Amino acid sequence: MSTEKEIILQFAPWESFVSPTFWHKLAELKLDHDRLSDSKRSITGHYTNRNASGCLLEVDYTAYNRMAKPPKFSHSAIGTIYNKNTIEEFKALDKLQLLADEGKELLADMCSGGALRDPSLLTRFFVLSFADLKCHSYYYWFAFPCPLTPTLKLQGAVQKLRDLPNSSSYIMALKALPTESQNFFILYANVEKNIFEARSLSSLDDKNVEFCYFGFADPSEYEHPAWIMRNYAAFLLQQCPSFVGKPLKFLGLRHNQQMNIDDSLVWKVIQTEACDLSQSENIKFVGWELNKNGKMGPRMVCMRDSMDPAKLAENSV
Amino acid sequence: MQSVLNTVKGTALNVAEYLTPVLKESKFRETGVLTPEEFVAAGDHLVHHCPTWQWAAGDETKTKPYLPKDKQFLITRNVPCYRRCKQMEYVGEETLVEEESGDGGWVETHQLNDDGTTQLEDKICELTMEETKEEMHTPDSDKSAPGAGGQAEDEDDDEAIDMDDFEESGMLELVDPAVATTTRKPEPEAKASPVAAASGDAEASGDSVLHTRTYDLHISYDKYYQTPRLWVVGYDEQRKPLTVEQMYEDVSQDHAKKTVTMESHPHLPGPNMASVHPCRHADIMKKIIQTVEEGGGQLGVHLYLIIFLKFVQTVIPTIEYDFTQNFNMS
């Protein structure tokens, strides 16, 4: 094995993108429904792998719907919002503990196989927030928990789907995959037997790994895969411990504006150290989003222009 | 004044809408109005033929019982808008173009800037102004990718809260070698702005990039007027929502504040949204139906929204949403 040319695979971190309607709905819920309660609330977000810019995870007012359906060309992410009552609580909260608690729930889904039935559990996120309803300021901090597992080594160059041999057969198979299952899937490509098939993730087994491409909808525009592949890889290695030490192929499905998938990327990686995620006590987690200065800190948005009655009255005459 | 009147009227109409029974029988041919079922049928037709449109469920607490749960209103997102309406109107002289066949010429009301006339200078001028403004307010604007859109509104000077206080030390102790540092490259041609990338259009790579706004368009069913109703919400290049005044720049000046008003969206939480007032929609539709029928044709009700989108284009001429098919007037 070539050891010198091995490079650690890096992931493009998520960037949160919050639609103003998200705060409007939060204000409404806080005033009319939650009031003094600060219990957590399940939300959903979505991301798109069509014409991706950055690596965005978007939330809007639909996040609070019970039956949230992602917009066209988008996939769901499962989240939680912890909206605190005071800024002091927001500040004082043990952020690492919260991340660890959320991370353990992620691990539970990975180990129990719940993520096999509903792969969107792998794209878990949460928001810590404080809504200053008087000043119309919203403090928020997104996190995308991810267990700190041994690094994946990149083998060979990153390839575009169109540059692979048999790429047209791959593309045909991928096009046949229903949109709902495109978030995580397996592309089975056996050239000798001439079988090219995109399958759902639930068909995962630890045989024939050399014929498999582990596919996912990749919202990253960079050469790095999106953050979700990190959880995906950890999940696969947890489900099939025999993958440790074997080269695995990941396919980041990327659509352009015309829904062409030629530019999807393939990474060939290997994880040499085993790691048992069921021993969750020993696992560390990462995933807090950096603020716009690249520091560990929350963000703030002022919604006065669209929430302050005085401002609204001013604008409407 | 007009907008105050509209607000009062809007509130009164909300009461009226509540009291108006849901239209049961089709009156499309006689009056140009729609039943909710016809709205859904026309919406399905639109979604099928124009994949940029999709059904949305909206806010669950605002679900209207007379429409299917997952088909409350129609939405298309990130529609490019390259130029301001103001630029289009009142620019250049009207030129009479003579046709050689002698059938009478036609009047060219505005010249496109292919010939590099005054309009180009306008653009350059506006471009530099915008840049200086940007520098003053957000010194780190070079890295303000769309992801930064969330906090982009904190430029209010009197509200300067020191976010450094909130930064946590000690959280970076954990060395994570697998995080990529992804600063967006300032590639002028390819992906300088998400909008330029989203448009997939050669035009976007030109100097008009800075002007490119995007719009989300919604079509809801207005129970009182029994017609579809168009809503627009705009974003600037950084995906920061536009103010009302900015949005009026993209509305034909004849219609701003009169036909286009700010009202609360039936399916969305939050502030008032700009909408094309539906009071004339049924009349216009009826006229179109008559014109078609005089020509011996027949207009199916499923085409309603496609025609609707054509005639509201006069109100928002620079928003390039219309990729729908043509229909025959005769």
XYZ file of C-alpha atoms in Angstrom:
647
model
C 0.000 0.000 0.000
C 1.287 3.425 -0.820
C 1.653 5.194 2.459
C 3.358 8.366 1.371
C 0.671 9.711 -0.891
C -2.156 9.221 1.548
C -4.127 12.307 2.297
C -6.717 12.732 5.017
C -10.138 13.277 3.517
C -11.618 16.555 4.686
C -15.256 17.534 4.753
C -16.910 20.811 3.915
C -18.709 21.947 7.074
C -22.359 22.842 6.921
C -23.320 26.470 6.713
C -26.643 27.326 8.269
C -29.013 29.407 6.238
C -32.006 30.718 8.118
C -34.961 32.148 6.294
C -36.594 35.120 8.077
C -39.840 33.151 8.206
C -38.108 30.753 10.601
C -37.803 33.548 13.193
C -41.292 34.806 12.544
C -42.718 31.396 13.229
C -40.514 30.979 16.289
C -41.757 34.297 17.691
C -45.330 33.223 17.049
C -44.827 29.873 18.771
C -43.008 31.432 21.705
C -45.709 34.029 22.309
C -48.810 31.979 21.643
C -47.777 28.497 22.545
C -44.543 27.887 24.435
C -44.629 31.005 26.622
C -42.390 30.285 29.593
C -41.674 26.724 28.660
C -38.265 26.211 27.129
C -38.556 22.548 26.299
C -36.922 21.451 23.096
C -38.867 21.168 19.894
C -38.346 18.952 16.856
C -37.728 20.775 13.617
C -36.689 19.848 10.121
C -34.307 21.489 7.724
C -33.446 20.808 4.147
C -30.492 20.895 1.801
C -30.219 20.629 -1.922
C -27.653 18.973 -4.130
C -28.904 20.774 -7.190
C -26.623 23.590 -8.222
C -25.265 23.744 -4.682
C -23.619 26.865 -3.398
C -21.420 26.496 -0.384
C -22.729 23.678 1.714
C -26.017 25.021 2.976
C -28.513 23.645 5.406
C -31.625 25.742 5.189
C -34.443 26.183 7.669
C -37.619 28.178 7.172
C -41.120 28.310 8.650
C -41.898 24.765 7.458
C -39.281 23.542 9.947
C -41.971 23.509 12.636
C -44.516 21.546 10.605
C -45.221 18.080 11.833
C -45.390 16.634 8.347
C -42.598 18.531 6.685
C -41.919 17.700 3.100
C -38.689 19.110 1.704
C -38.960 21.398 -1.328
C -38.309 20.012 -4.771
C -34.745 18.835 -5.373
C -34.100 18.981 -1.620
C -33.705 16.450 1.157
C -34.716 16.568 4.794
C -32.497 16.916 7.790
C -33.719 16.115 11.272
C -33.216 18.748 13.903
C -34.060 20.108 17.306
C -34.339 23.637 18.577
C -33.428 24.550 22.142
C -34.905 27.982 22.621
C -33.819 29.477 25.925
C -35.762 32.024 27.915
C -32.930 34.350 28.832
C -29.674 35.426 27.306
C -27.899 34.341 30.491
C -29.182 30.812 30.104
C -28.116 30.865 26.492
C -24.631 31.919 27.480
C -24.216 29.709 30.500
C -25.378 26.487 28.923
C -22.697 23.822 28.694
C -22.301 23.684 24.943
C -20.048 20.648 24.893
C -22.470 18.711 27.044
C -25.365 19.571 24.748
C -23.329 18.517 21.733
C -22.452 15.251 23.435
C -26.093 14.586 24.356
C -27.248 15.176 20.807
C -24.321 13.171 19.500
C -25.302 10.195 21.633
C -28.756 10.206 20.136
C -27.144 10.170 16.728
C -25.009 7.217 17.753
C -28.062 5.409 19.068
C -29.704 5.750 15.655
C -26.543 4.568 13.947
C -26.071 1.520 16.165
C -29.696 0.443 16.341
C -30.054 0.503 12.597
C -32.748 3.181 12.792
C -30.682 5.129 10.295
C -30.930 2.180 7.931
C -34.683 2.569 7.735
C -34.621 6.349 7.739
C -31.236 7.582 6.526
C -32.218 11.215 7.065
C -31.446 10.581 10.751
C -27.791 10.829 9.724
C -28.204 14.490 8.859
C -28.925 15.530 12.371
C -28.614 19.125 13.495
C -29.727 21.316 16.348
C -30.077 24.985 17.112
C -29.499 26.700 20.417
C -31.355 29.972 20.366
C -32.565 32.902 22.354
C -35.314 35.122 20.996
C -35.190 38.662 22.328
C -38.763 39.431 21.408
C -38.612 42.998 22.668
C -35.638 44.016 20.573
C -36.472 41.609 17.730
C -33.000 40.105 17.983
C -32.405 36.422 17.588
C -29.267 34.775 18.897
C -28.619 31.378 17.478
C -25.987 28.756 17.182
C -26.263 25.772 14.885
C -24.505 22.476 15.451
C -24.171 19.432 13.250
C -23.041 16.682 15.591
C -20.591 14.156 14.325
C -18.577 11.551 16.229
C -14.854 12.032 16.114
C -13.850 8.790 14.442
C -10.483 7.781 12.983
C -9.715 9.736 9.849
C -10.435 8.466 6.386
C -7.462 8.355 4.049
C -8.043 9.398 0.507
C -6.711 6.971 -2.059
C -5.893 8.342 -5.447
C -7.374 11.452 -6.953
C -10.957 12.580 -6.658
C -12.756 11.553 -9.821
C -15.694 12.986 -11.635
C -18.501 10.609 -12.463
C -18.182 11.347 -16.157
C -14.504 10.288 -16.144
C -15.208 6.818 -14.799
C -15.274 3.882 -17.155
C -18.909 2.817 -17.684
C -20.076 6.219 -16.522
C -23.071 6.152 -18.850
C -24.348 2.931 -17.273
C -23.894 4.471 -13.843
C -25.786 7.566 -14.835
C -28.622 5.484 -16.240
C -28.875 3.496 -13.034
C -28.793 6.658 -10.931
C -31.501 8.319 -12.963
C -33.789 5.393 -12.252
C -33.485 5.964 -8.511
C -36.552 7.661 -7.040
C -35.847 11.139 -5.692
C -36.891 10.277 -2.142
C -34.145 7.686 -1.854
C -31.451 9.830 -3.384
C -30.278 11.211 -0.063
C -28.439 7.995 0.800
C -28.219 4.980 -1.481
C -25.937 2.304 -2.856
C -24.877 2.123 -6.462
C -24.118 -1.499 -7.222
C -21.897 -1.814 -10.250
C -20.677 -5.240 -11.274
C -18.994 -4.782 -14.623
C -18.300 -8.477 -15.262
C -21.901 -9.473 -14.792
C -23.067 -6.222 -16.343
C -25.286 -5.300 -13.419
C -25.693 -1.594 -12.702
C -28.265 -0.830 -10.077
C -28.996 1.965 -7.638
C -30.430 0.482 -4.464
C -31.794 1.864 -1.280
C -29.526 1.991 1.737
C -31.530 -0.692 3.511
C -30.015 -3.255 1.134
C -26.642 -2.729 2.821
C -24.610 -5.863 3.521
C -20.930 -6.441 4.015
C -20.380 -8.586 0.952
C -19.227 -7.425 -2.458
C -18.031 -4.107 -1.150
C -15.743 -3.801 -4.171
C -18.794 -3.409 -6.407
C -20.460 -0.783 -4.292
C -20.455 2.951 -4.485
C -21.906 4.462 -1.331
C -23.971 7.289 -2.700
C -25.391 10.367 -1.078
C -26.881 13.654 -2.188
C -23.963 16.012 -1.801
C -24.814 19.645 -1.072
C -21.184 20.742 -1.253
C -19.933 22.826 -4.146
C -16.304 22.190 -3.228
C -14.032 19.308 -4.020
C -14.536 18.249 -0.422
C -17.594 16.143 0.265
C -20.244 17.621 2.511
C -20.232 17.109 6.262
C -22.963 14.463 5.992
C -20.557 11.996 4.440
C -18.715 11.958 7.748
C -21.692 10.543 9.587
C -22.469 8.319 6.638
C -19.023 6.753 6.650
C -19.107 6.306 10.416
C -22.486 4.651 10.100
C -21.376 2.261 7.353
C -18.280 1.242 9.277
C -20.372 0.692 12.378
C -22.880 -1.487 10.545
C -20.233 -3.467 8.679
C -17.059 -3.677 10.773
C -15.445 -5.731 8.008
C -15.159 -2.515 5.950
C -12.298 -1.390 8.172
C -9.109 -1.562 6.162
C -10.914 -2.015 2.878
C -11.077 0.687 0.225
C -14.579 2.173 0.059
C -15.964 4.227 -2.782
C -18.235 7.163 -2.016
C -20.273 8.904 -4.652
C -21.378 12.470 -3.981
C -24.380 12.997 -6.194
C -24.415 16.559 -7.492
C -26.934 17.935 -9.920
C -26.349 21.044 -11.922
C -29.081 23.463 -12.908
C -30.151 21.208 -15.774
C -30.268 18.170 -13.469
C -27.193 16.736 -15.125
C -25.109 14.536 -12.798
C -21.855 14.281 -14.783
C -20.011 16.399 -12.243
C -20.759 14.153 -9.293
C -17.584 13.188 -7.475
C -16.158 9.878 -6.374
C -13.811 9.548 -3.398
C -11.973 6.356 -2.687
C -11.188 6.174 1.010
C -9.942 3.757 3.593
C -10.220 3.708 7.352
C -7.513 1.654 8.932
C -8.401 1.894 12.619
C -11.527 0.313 13.989
C -13.817 2.306 16.217
C -16.824 0.996 18.090
C -19.497 3.630 18.280
C -21.666 1.631 20.651
C -19.188 2.545 23.417
C -20.610 6.037 23.300
C -18.990 7.097 26.586
C -15.581 7.197 24.954
C -16.604 9.049 21.827
C -15.952 12.739 21.396
C -18.098 14.934 19.200
C -17.537 17.886 16.955
C -19.940 20.021 14.995
C -20.608 23.495 16.385
C -20.779 25.951 13.549
C -18.272 28.781 13.526
C -19.635 32.293 13.450
C -18.988 34.600 10.547
C -15.596 35.578 11.947
C -14.547 31.963 11.949
C -14.661 31.803 15.749
C -16.531 29.503 18.099
C -19.531 31.645 18.801
C -23.188 32.192 18.071
C -24.677 34.465 15.477
C -27.238 37.163 15.854
C -29.825 38.495 13.505
C -31.852 41.627 14.008
C -35.337 41.383 12.573
C -36.488 44.862 13.465
C -37.208 45.815 9.879
C -39.851 43.157 9.478
C -41.056 42.706 13.067
C -40.980 45.999 14.919
C -44.496 47.459 14.704
C -43.038 50.964 14.662
C -40.835 50.156 11.687
C -43.649 48.391 9.906
C -45.944 51.359 10.355
C -43.220 53.633 9.036
C -42.809 51.531 5.937
C -46.457 51.082 5.191
C -47.354 54.751 4.728
C -52.514 57.082 1.242
C -53.392 54.455 -1.260
C -51.600 51.858 0.800
C -53.448 52.860 3.965
C -56.683 52.430 2.096
C -55.482 49.071 0.889
C -54.694 47.983 4.426
C -58.125 48.936 5.682
C -59.701 47.273 2.724
C -57.527 44.216 3.224
C -58.730 43.788 6.798
C -62.324 44.207 5.791
C -61.837 41.667 3.058
C -60.393 39.169 5.524
C -63.701 39.280 7.341
C -65.553 39.052 4.069
C -63.412 36.140 2.973
C -64.253 34.333 6.156
C -67.924 34.759 5.438
C -67.756 33.993 1.729
C -68.819 30.434 1.063
C -66.448 28.264 -0.899
C -67.284 28.350 -4.574
C -68.810 25.008 -5.506
C -69.923 25.230 -9.095
C -67.700 26.104 -11.982
C -68.321 29.635 -13.196
C -65.096 29.842 -15.106
C -66.675 30.356 -18.510
C -69.166 33.037 -17.454
C -67.124 35.065 -14.974
C -63.511 33.920 -15.097
C -63.436 32.736 -11.483
C -62.192 29.404 -10.174
C -63.381 26.811 -7.681
C -60.729 25.386 -5.338
C -60.919 22.093 -7.273
C -60.267 23.921 -10.516
C -57.380 25.749 -8.858
C -55.856 22.422 -7.861
C -56.392 21.014 -11.360
C -54.810 24.059 -12.983
C -51.985 23.897 -10.445
C -51.342 20.241 -11.221
C -51.192 21.124 -14.887
C -48.691 23.906 -14.202
C -46.488 21.708 -12.014
C -46.537 18.963 -14.602
C -45.562 21.195 -17.477
C -43.247 23.593 -15.698
C -41.111 21.664 -13.217
C -39.852 24.870 -11.614
C -43.218 25.170 -9.933
C -44.220 22.967 -7.033
C -46.994 22.606 -4.511
C -46.336 23.653 -0.951
C -48.133 22.836 2.257
C -47.361 26.102 4.009
C -47.657 26.580 7.727
C -49.700 23.730 9.179
C -51.618 26.017 11.504
C -52.842 27.981 8.504
C -54.043 25.088 6.369
C -57.195 25.939 4.445
C -59.788 23.175 4.654
C -61.067 23.673 1.113
C -57.698 22.747 -0.413
C -55.789 19.459 -0.141
C -53.305 19.498 2.747
C -50.211 19.198 0.616
C -51.514 21.431 -2.156
C -52.204 24.691 -0.403
C -50.307 26.974 -2.708
C -47.798 26.917 -5.547
C -44.249 28.101 -5.287
C -41.224 28.629 -7.503
C -37.971 29.645 -5.931
C -34.873 31.601 -6.899
C -36.246 33.230 -10.005
C -33.635 35.628 -11.363
C -34.339 39.305 -11.836
C -31.440 40.923 -13.620
C -32.607 44.462 -14.012
C -34.661 46.987 -12.152
C -37.911 48.021 -13.655
C -36.865 51.628 -13.367
C -33.973 50.897 -15.666
C -36.306 49.442 -18.205
C -38.803 52.202 -18.103
C -37.936 55.729 -19.034
C -34.581 54.818 -20.489
C -33.735 56.001 -23.952
C -36.006 57.477 -26.500
C -38.802 55.648 -28.141
C -37.718 54.795 -31.608
C -40.120 54.215 -34.400
C -39.073 51.229 -36.390
C -40.299 51.315 -39.959
C -41.157 48.061 -41.516
C -40.370 47.693 -45.136
C -43.490 45.783 -45.989
C -45.461 48.920 -45.276
C -47.858 47.374 -42.785
C -47.056 50.177 -40.435
C -44.047 50.023 -38.190
C -43.788 49.392 -34.529
C -42.503 51.374 -31.657
C -39.445 50.268 -29.791
C -39.954 51.637 -26.326
C -36.690 50.787 -24.711
C -33.346 49.890 -26.091
C -31.392 47.071 -24.682
C -27.864 47.941 -23.869
C -26.282 45.925 -26.637
C -25.488 49.130 -28.386
C -23.794 50.513 -25.295
C -25.813 53.656 -24.788
C -26.645 55.612 -21.676
C -27.931 52.602 -19.910
C -24.502 51.101 -19.624
C -23.222 54.202 -17.876
C -26.090 53.968 -15.464
C -25.068 50.483 -14.655
C -21.444 51.294 -14.068
C -22.345 54.208 -11.880
C -24.667 52.163 -9.748
C -22.161 49.387 -9.516
C -19.446 51.501 -7.947
C -21.854 53.037 -5.518
C -22.984 49.676 -4.338
C -19.442 48.565 -3.804
C -18.502 51.457 -1.587
C -21.620 50.967 0.446
C -20.722 47.366 0.920
C -17.268 48.245 2.142
C -18.556 50.669 4.689
C -20.980 48.326 6.297
C -19.463 44.911 6.157
C -15.711 44.870 6.144
C -15.716 41.113 5.845
C -18.012 41.098 2.894
C -15.468 39.137 0.899
C -16.425 36.039 2.791
C -20.078 36.666 3.134
C -21.305 33.679 1.266
C -25.013 32.945 1.196
C -24.520 31.191 4.471
C -23.892 34.573 5.986
C -27.286 35.739 4.866
C -28.736 35.020 8.264
C -26.927 37.719 10.137
C -26.576 40.122 7.288
C -29.248 42.295 8.763
C -27.245 43.446 11.715
C -25.946 46.531 10.028
C -28.105 48.724 12.194
C -25.504 50.963 13.752
C -27.429 51.802 16.880
C -27.826 48.155 17.688
C -24.188 47.177 17.788
C -24.019 44.226 20.124
C -20.612 42.878 20.774
C -20.830 39.313 19.642
C -17.251 38.699 20.788
C -18.626 38.361 24.315
C -20.359 35.228 23.227
C -17.349 33.497 21.830
C -16.399 30.421 23.708
C -12.814 29.617 24.427
C -11.645 26.112 24.924
C -14.054 24.598 22.466
C -11.449 24.410 19.742
C -9.075 22.376 21.868
C -10.261 19.299 20.134
C -8.136 19.063 17.041
C -10.208 17.835 14.149
C -8.081 17.158 11.100
C -11.047 16.294 8.928
C -12.570 19.754 8.679
C -11.994 21.455 5.401
C -11.559 25.184 5.409
C -13.947 26.258 2.738
C -13.599 29.866 1.856
C -15.458 30.540 -1.289
C -13.058 31.458 -4.023
C -13.762 34.826 -5.569
C -14.221 33.432 -9.010
C -15.681 36.234 -11.021
C -17.073 34.183 -13.818
C -18.262 30.965 -12.300
C -19.753 31.354 -8.874
C -19.187 34.868 -7.660
C -22.738 35.053 -6.521
C -25.053 32.182 -5.828
C -27.552 33.894 -8.004
C -25.298 33.880 -11.011
C -24.777 30.217 -10.476
C -28.441 29.591 -9.979
C -29.447 31.246 -13.157
C -27.264 29.082 -15.352
C -27.436 31.855 -17.854
C -24.697 33.445 -19.849
C -26.103 36.849 -19.094
C -25.405 36.443 -15.431
C -21.681 36.357 -15.917
C -21.628 39.824 -17.374
C -21.589 43.071 -15.489
C -25.194 42.658 -14.466
C -24.241 40.213 -11.719
C -24.366 42.848 -9.043
C -27.895 43.736 -9.938
C -29.201 40.233 -9.926
C -31.834 39.694 -7.340
C -33.838 36.557 -6.922
C -37.485 36.195 -6.234
C -39.682 33.505 -4.802
C -43.118 33.545 -6.351
C -46.175 32.044 -4.733
C -49.621 31.511 -6.168
C -52.330 31.119 -3.584
C -56.068 30.713 -4.001
C -57.982 33.799 -2.938
C -61.245 32.609 -1.512
C -62.933 36.004 -1.658
C -62.068 36.891 -5.241
C -62.147 33.228 -6.252
C -59.038 33.616 -8.351
C -55.381 32.780 -8.022
C -53.253 35.405 -6.369
C -49.565 36.057 -6.972
C -47.151 36.803 -4.126
C -43.562 37.862 -4.556
C -40.709 37.915 -2.096
C -37.310 39.144 -3.195
C -33.746 38.642 -2.091
C -30.581 40.495 -2.978
C -27.322 38.924 -4.119
C -26.490 37.830 -0.571
C -29.909 36.203 -0.150
C -30.875 38.987 2.216
C -34.571 39.822 1.950
C -35.386 43.007 0.103
C -37.216 45.859 1.738
C -40.587 46.965 0.479
C -39.108 49.960 -1.291
C -36.497 47.815 -3.002
C -39.181 45.433 -4.142
C -41.208 48.220 -5.643
C -38.227 48.888 -7.920
C -39.029 45.611 -9.612
C -42.662 46.381 -10.085
C -43.848 48.289 -13.091
C -44.184 51.873 -11.878
C -47.799 52.026 -13.020
C -48.660 49.246 -10.638
C -46.512 49.875 -7.557
C -48.605 50.530 -4.437
C -51.810 50.298 -6.447
C -52.048 46.878 -7.971
C -49.157 45.578 -5.928
C -49.850 45.832 -2.235
C -48.400 44.505 0.982
C -50.689 42.041 2.682
C -50.440 39.057 4.946
C -49.879 35.782 3.190
C -52.614 33.219 3.853
C -50.206 30.327 4.360
C -47.094 31.891 5.821
C -46.157 33.354 9.179
C -44.405 36.656 9.279
C -44.683 40.103 7.869
C -46.801 41.302 5.024
C -45.752 40.226 1.604
C -46.057 41.941 -1.740
C -48.893 40.616 -3.808
C -50.631 41.468 -7.023
C -54.089 42.458 -5.962
C -56.601 39.996 -7.415
C -59.583 42.305 -7.848
C -59.211 42.505 -11.629
C -58.044 38.978 -12.329
C -61.463 37.503 -13.050
C -62.368 40.336 -15.444
C -59.159 39.974 -17.400
C -59.602 36.239 -17.525
C -63.152 36.596 -18.743
C -61.984 38.869 -21.551
C -59.333 36.398 -22.584
C -61.893 33.580 -22.596
C -64.201 35.666 -24.740
C -61.435 36.550 -27.185
C -60.545 32.903 -27.518
C -64.162 31.863 -27.974
C -64.791 34.541 -30.566
C -61.895 33.048 -32.459
C -63.723 29.741 -32.342
C -61.365 28.229 -29.800
C -61.938 26.748 -26.381
C -59.981 27.485 -23.288
C -59.679 24.641 -20.817
C -59.767 25.589 -17.177
C -56.529 23.684 -16.611
C -54.715 26.387 -18.579
C -55.843 29.068 -16.170
C -52.576 29.460 -14.287
C -50.470 29.457 -17.418
C -52.512 32.334 -18.786
C -52.561 33.971 -15.399
C -48.773 33.983 -15.290
C -48.672 35.608 -18.690
C -50.836 38.508 -17.734
C -49.274 39.222 -14.378
C -45.954 39.503 -16.170
C -46.945 43.063 -17.112
C -46.809 43.947 -13.429
C -43.395 42.429 -12.792
C -41.764 42.552 -16.234
C -38.165 42.031 -15.105
C -38.720 38.895 -13.065
C -37.971 36.119 -15.470
C -40.206 33.380 -14.226
C -42.106 32.582 -17.337
C -40.878 29.384 -18.862
C -44.391 28.243 -19.529
C -45.714 27.222 -22.840
C -47.618 29.390 -25.254
C -51.307 29.072 -25.735
C -53.375 29.927 -28.742
C -55.569 32.968 -28.615
C -57.504 31.889 -31.641
